[in-house]
XYZ file of N, CA and C in Angstrom:
453
model
N 70.259 78.375 77.716
C 71.759 77.093 77.646
C 73.138 78.517 77.947
N 73.696 77.003 79.016
C 74.756 78.343 79.863
C 76.282 78.390 79.000
N 76.354 79.326 79.368
C 77.700 79.728 78.261
C 79.558 79.533 79.312
N 80.308 79.056 78.427
C 81.566 78.634 79.637
C 82.313 80.082 79.722
N 82.796 79.726 80.559
C 83.643 80.979 81.351
C 85.091 81.140 79.597
N 85.063 81.967 79.262
C 86.249 82.320 78.755
C 87.086 82.944 79.385
N 88.342 83.523 78.854
C 89.934 83.588 79.453
C 90.696 84.435 78.258
N 91.067 85.844 77.962
C 92.313 86.235 77.573
C 93.045 86.736 78.726
N 94.405 86.637 78.225
C 95.824 86.842 78.894
C 96.963 87.619 78.019
N 97.277 89.189 78.685
C 98.653 89.905 77.833
C 99.754 89.943 79.206
N 100.966 89.671 78.569
C 102.132 90.101 79.475
C 102.696 91.268 78.803
N 103.193 92.309 79.700
C 103.577 92.912 79.261
C 105.450 93.243 80.332
N 106.402 93.210 79.943
C 107.937 93.927 80.062
C 107.258 95.443 80.886
N 107.742 95.747 81.879
C 107.579 96.974 83.505
C 108.252 97.273 82.931
N 109.147 98.416 82.235
C 110.894 98.863 83.158
C 110.602 99.689 84.441
N 109.476 100.582 84.458
C 109.139 101.607 85.437
C 108.886 101.127 86.891
N 109.006 100.031 86.915
C 109.186 99.478 88.733
C 107.469 98.953 88.519
N 107.683 97.742 89.084
C 106.230 97.317 89.396
C 105.305 97.304 90.486
N 106.157 97.454 91.143
C 105.947 97.606 92.723
C 105.369 99.257 92.549
N 105.634 100.002 91.986
C 105.178 101.201 91.181
C 104.116 100.650 90.500
N 104.218 99.892 89.615
C 102.878 99.801 88.621
C 101.166 99.459 89.506
N 102.093 98.555 90.250
C 100.707 98.232 91.170
C 99.684 99.355 92.446
N 101.626 99.985 93.134
C 100.624 101.488 94.121
C 99.983 102.040 93.154
N 100.065 102.243 92.150
C 99.771 103.331 91.071
C 97.897 102.289 90.894
N 97.931 101.045 90.140
C 96.338 100.679 90.326
C 95.657 101.181 91.226
N 96.595 100.397 92.533
C 95.676 99.627 93.322
C 95.441 101.394 94.239
N 96.036 101.962 95.174
C 96.011 102.940 96.192
C 95.733 104.346 95.244
N 95.751 104.275 93.708
C 96.173 106.110 93.234
C 95.610 105.741 91.551
N 94.495 104.774 91.699
C 94.403 105.017 90.161
C 92.968 105.926 89.324
N 92.777 106.900 90.485
C 91.969 108.515 90.098
C 93.563 109.326 89.640
N 95.163 109.137 89.624
C 95.457 109.727 89.215
C 96.145 109.183 87.100
N 95.668 108.150 87.025
C 94.989 107.318 85.421
C 94.767 108.480 84.722
N 93.681 108.920 85.070
C 93.413 109.779 84.178
C 94.009 111.628 83.796
N 95.193 111.536 85.142
C 96.327 112.700 84.806
C 97.331 111.907 83.508
N 97.966 110.868 83.814
C 98.688 109.930 83.990
C 98.584 109.402 82.212
N 97.053 109.671 82.092
C 96.858 108.741 80.704
C 95.979 108.983 80.081
N 95.755 110.797 79.833
C 93.993 110.832 79.773
C 93.842 110.678 78.461
N 94.436 110.252 77.274
C 93.982 109.222 76.109
C 93.358 108.040 76.579
N 93.551 106.780 76.972
C 93.003 106.127 77.415
C 91.555 106.127 78.398
N 92.171 106.925 79.816
C 90.774 107.251 80.846
C 91.430 108.500 80.924
N 89.986 108.886 81.420
C 89.275 110.211 81.122
C 89.207 110.289 82.670
N 88.709 109.105 83.739
C 87.770 109.561 84.906
C 88.078 107.937 85.203
N 88.142 108.115 87.139
C 88.180 107.238 87.616
C 87.718 108.073 88.617
N 87.000 107.403 89.648
C 85.591 108.563 90.614
C 85.343 107.000 91.998
N 86.055 107.522 92.568
C 85.699 106.615 93.863
C 83.610 106.739 94.784
N 83.269 105.965 94.230
C 81.901 105.287 94.878
C 80.727 104.917 96.214
N 82.471 104.333 96.744
C 82.285 103.550 97.584
C 83.208 102.682 98.371
N 83.335 102.944 99.499
C 84.557 102.860 100.237
C 86.116 103.626 100.752
N 87.728 102.648 100.147
C 88.650 103.401 99.869
C 89.493 102.699 98.475
N 90.396 103.842 97.693
C 91.263 103.495 96.453
C 91.690 102.075 97.040
N 91.943 101.064 96.848
C 93.265 99.964 97.933
C 92.476 98.671 98.200
N 90.844 98.781 98.536
C 90.683 98.190 99.633
C 89.642 97.115 99.160
N 89.330 96.320 99.397
C 88.311 94.948 99.043
C 86.959 95.326 99.233
N 86.396 94.945 98.232
C 84.562 95.442 98.106
C 84.109 97.458 98.419
N 84.922 98.275 97.661
C 84.824 99.130 97.362
C 84.627 99.530 95.593
N 84.020 100.314 95.391
C 83.080 100.015 94.393
C 84.344 101.634 93.776
N 84.433 101.436 91.994
C 85.360 102.730 91.685
C 83.917 102.572 89.773
N 84.592 103.515 88.948
C 83.453 104.293 88.338
C 84.303 104.948 87.163
N 84.978 104.370 86.167
C 85.516 104.154 85.533
C 85.120 104.805 83.729
N 86.147 105.533 83.376
C 85.301 106.507 81.932
C 86.966 106.640 81.246
N 86.168 105.992 80.352
C 87.680 105.569 79.439
C 87.173 105.092 77.974
N 88.457 105.093 76.921
C 88.114 105.274 75.286
C 88.216 104.180 74.979
N 88.319 102.895 74.686
C 88.414 101.997 73.770
C 87.871 101.939 71.796
N 88.959 102.165 71.130
C 89.186 101.791 69.650
C 88.659 103.132 69.993
N 89.011 104.731 70.252
C 88.278 105.649 70.020
C 86.178 105.727 70.763
N 86.204 104.627 71.606
C 85.235 104.783 71.460
C 84.876 104.503 73.160
N 84.506 106.024 73.629
C 84.104 106.421 74.887
C 83.436 104.814 75.373
N 83.802 105.088 76.728
C 82.864 103.841 77.256
C 82.876 104.331 78.807
N 82.216 103.282 79.644
C 82.296 103.464 81.287
C 82.317 101.886 82.022
N 82.577 102.246 83.584
C 82.548 100.831 83.640
C 82.115 101.165 85.221
N 81.097 100.088 85.923
C 81.386 100.484 87.836
C 81.791 99.223 87.954
N 82.897 99.068 88.908
C 83.492 97.525 89.471
C 83.860 98.122 90.398
N 83.966 96.514 91.639
C 83.943 96.822 92.463
C 85.150 96.156 92.487
N 86.363 96.438 93.560
C 88.202 96.109 93.709
C 88.061 94.686 95.282
N 88.615 93.359 93.967
C 88.192 92.709 95.086
C 90.121 91.811 94.367
N 90.037 90.809 95.677
C 92.184 89.962 95.311
C 92.776 91.322 96.019
N 92.222 92.240 96.259
C 93.829 93.967 96.128
C 94.470 92.936 97.181
N 96.026 92.686 97.314
C 97.269 92.081 97.540
C 98.298 92.959 97.538
N 98.653 93.898 98.264
C 99.815 94.375 98.542
C 101.109 93.384 97.716
N 101.482 92.331 98.700
C 102.412 91.421 98.269
C 102.234 91.165 97.425
N 101.153 90.325 96.783
C 101.209 89.405 95.397
C 101.421 90.633 94.014
N 101.319 91.640 94.491
C 100.998 92.573 93.572
C 100.212 92.642 92.581
N 98.855 91.497 93.463
C 97.567 91.715 92.429
C 96.581 92.450 92.314
N 95.683 93.274 91.120
C 93.875 93.410 91.890
C 93.143 93.016 90.599
N 92.713 92.846 91.475
C 91.086 91.894 90.498
C 89.929 93.399 90.588
N 90.001 93.510 90.137
C 87.527 94.315 89.394
C 86.927 93.762 89.025
N 85.518 93.534 89.615
C 84.758 93.005 88.845
C 83.477 93.797 88.206
N 83.601 93.287 87.266
C 82.157 94.361 86.363
C 80.576 94.236 86.954
N 80.472 95.478 87.081
C 78.754 95.534 88.337
C 77.969 95.985 87.196
N 78.322 96.876 86.144
C 78.115 97.810 84.942
C 78.572 98.456 84.719
N 78.513 98.654 83.253
C 79.325 99.383 82.187
C 78.562 98.502 80.667
N 79.583 99.109 79.734
C 79.411 99.346 78.611
C 79.472 98.014 78.032
N 80.433 97.280 79.137
C 81.073 95.794 79.336
C 79.921 94.871 78.900
N 79.149 94.908 79.542
C 78.054 93.897 80.297
C 77.018 94.180 79.445
N 77.317 94.914 78.258
C 76.260 94.624 77.029
C 76.403 93.405 76.200
N 77.875 92.827 76.295
C 78.018 91.808 75.311
C 78.479 90.712 75.939
N 79.294 90.514 77.878
C 79.324 89.166 78.557
C 79.443 89.945 79.885
N 78.891 89.040 80.264
C 78.792 88.283 81.248
C 79.872 87.880 82.540
N 80.061 88.060 83.854
C 81.021 87.895 84.827
C 82.254 88.273 84.274
N 82.203 89.372 83.998
C 83.456 89.861 83.541
C 84.606 89.965 84.860
N 85.572 89.736 85.300
C 86.653 89.703 85.846
C 87.855 90.115 84.992
N 88.834 91.148 85.523
C 89.966 91.979 84.966
C 90.829 91.990 86.396
N 91.846 91.496 85.487
C 92.749 91.361 86.965
C 94.387 91.602 86.098
N 95.386 92.663 88.093
C 96.757 93.360 86.848
C 97.435 92.073 88.094
N 98.847 91.185 87.928
C 98.935 91.127 88.215
C 100.693 91.632 88.045
N 101.388 91.794 88.884
C 102.534 92.222 88.822
C 103.752 90.869 89.218
N 104.780 90.341 88.256
C 105.309 89.185 88.455
C 106.666 90.126 88.631
N 107.764 89.444 89.331
C 109.218 89.776 89.050
C 110.478 88.461 88.388
N 110.556 88.639 87.166
C 111.064 87.166 86.623
C 112.492 87.527 86.052
N 112.982 86.813 86.800
C 115.041 87.517 86.857
C 115.124 88.887 86.899
N 115.960 89.598 86.510
C 115.516 91.564 86.800
C 114.641 92.208 86.372
N 113.724 91.969 85.658
C 112.438 91.929 84.882
C 111.176 92.613 85.160
N 110.473 93.391 85.374
C 108.742 93.461 85.896
C 108.207 92.749 85.119
N 107.396 92.486 84.918
C 106.193 91.644 83.878
C 104.430 92.251 84.395
N 103.659 92.914 84.414
C 102.332 93.199 83.958
C 101.282 92.163 83.016
N 100.864 91.170 83.968
C 99.927 89.932 83.488
C 98.114 90.715 83.593
N 98.089 90.870 82.518
C 96.931 91.430 82.420
C 95.467 90.415 82.226
N 94.769 89.852 82.568
C 94.161 88.350 82.498
C 92.709 89.427 82.927
N 91.804 88.806 81.604
C 90.394 89.057 81.315
C 89.033 87.877 81.662
N 88.874 87.085 82.595
C 87.902 86.714 82.614
C 86.318 86.915 82.926
N 85.713 86.383 81.297
C 84.090 86.541 81.248
C 83.525 85.516 80.813
N 81.982 85.642 80.407
C 81.323 84.919 79.333
C 81.073 85.664 78.641
N 80.777 85.784 77.184
C 80.111 86.004 76.358
C 78.286 85.684 76.688
N 77.303 87.009 76.009
C 76.218 86.762 76.709
C 75.151 85.858 75.560
N 76.435 86.502 74.447
C 75.763 85.891 72.941
C 77.254 85.128 72.130
N 77.069 83.616 71.483
C 78.061 83.235 71.415
C 78.230 83.991 69.954
N 77.539 84.838 69.386
C 78.143 86.044 67.981
C 78.377 86.960 68.424
N 78.308 87.295 69.731
C 79.772 88.550 70.569
C 81.067 88.010 70.425
N 81.898 89.513 70.270
C 83.121 89.237 69.926
C 83.874 89.187 71.239
N 85.182 88.505 71.413
C 85.775 88.253 72.355
C 86.507 90.014 72.494
N 86.089 89.949 74.023
C 87.164 91.465 74.147
C 88.541 91.991 73.963
N 88.996 91.235 72.684
C 90.323 91.228 72.531
C 91.079 92.948 71.881
N 89.540 94.314 71.998
C 89.959 95.636 71.960
C 90.753 96.020 73.065
N 90.055 95.618 74.437
C 89.950 95.505 75.532
C 91.576 95.277 76.249
N 91.853 93.701 75.972
C 93.009 93.171 76.186
C 94.114 93.987 75.522
N 93.541 95.202 74.150
C 94.698 95.386 73.845
C 94.800 96.982 74.558
N 93.971 97.617 74.772
C 93.283 98.979 75.394
C 94.599 98.183 76.547
N 94.805 97.234 77.337
C 95.189 97.493 78.833
C 97.194 97.295 78.798
N 97.477 96.709 77.430
C 98.534 96.236 76.737
C 99.257 98.043 77.025
N 98.960 98.583 75.516
C 98.570 100.693 75.447
C 98.795 101.083 76.905
N 97.811 101.095 77.909
C 97.475 101.950 78.749
C 99.022 101.333 79.969
N 99.375 100.378 79.496
C 100.464 99.499 80.550
C 101.521 100.670 79.819
N 101.761 100.751 78.491
C 102.563 101.316 78.078
C 102.744 102.696 78.026
N 102.208 103.342 78.517
C 101.561 105.260 78.534
C 102.089 105.246 79.738
N 101.453 103.993 80.878
C 102.073 104.571 82.171
C 104.052 104.265 82.867
N 104.167 103.639 81.653
C 105.780 103.352 81.968
C 106.207 104.057 81.107
N 105.596 105.056 80.064
C 106.619 106.235 79.305
C 106.064 107.744 80.370
N 104.666 107.260 80.871
C 104.348 108.845 82.242
C 105.019 108.867 83.039
N 105.982 107.244 83.991
C 106.540 107.786 84.775
C 108.840 108.465 84.657
N 108.611 107.541 83.314
C 109.624 107.368 83.052
C 110.259 109.413 82.779
N 108.990 109.871 81.930
C 108.904 111.630 81.818
C 109.695 111.433 80.411
């Protein structure tokens, strides 16, 4: 039986500058391990270059106190739209979901920058939970990045 696609979305006001946020995620994600060592322990480039579509990165991170890893391919890197997506290739999330796509998009409304995190996924089994802890992870990560920038 085919599973239906699902989507969870969170939007966070980001006072430290949307351009800075997008640049950090797209071009310098390896810096996140230094900037936010609680949630992210490592980001290693396996193929290509940071910020380039088709490049492959390996993450080590912690969700709800549980160490996890993910190998992802970058796609939809758009510096003008300030958007980047990572398609999951392998890792802990692949035990529960298939076709996982994580997108971070920065947009300005009025004078405020907002970071919108979207997780598109399919449940492997109907009994699997939706990835709300991961969505909360991205909300907290965004807040930690903001704190790091403001120092």
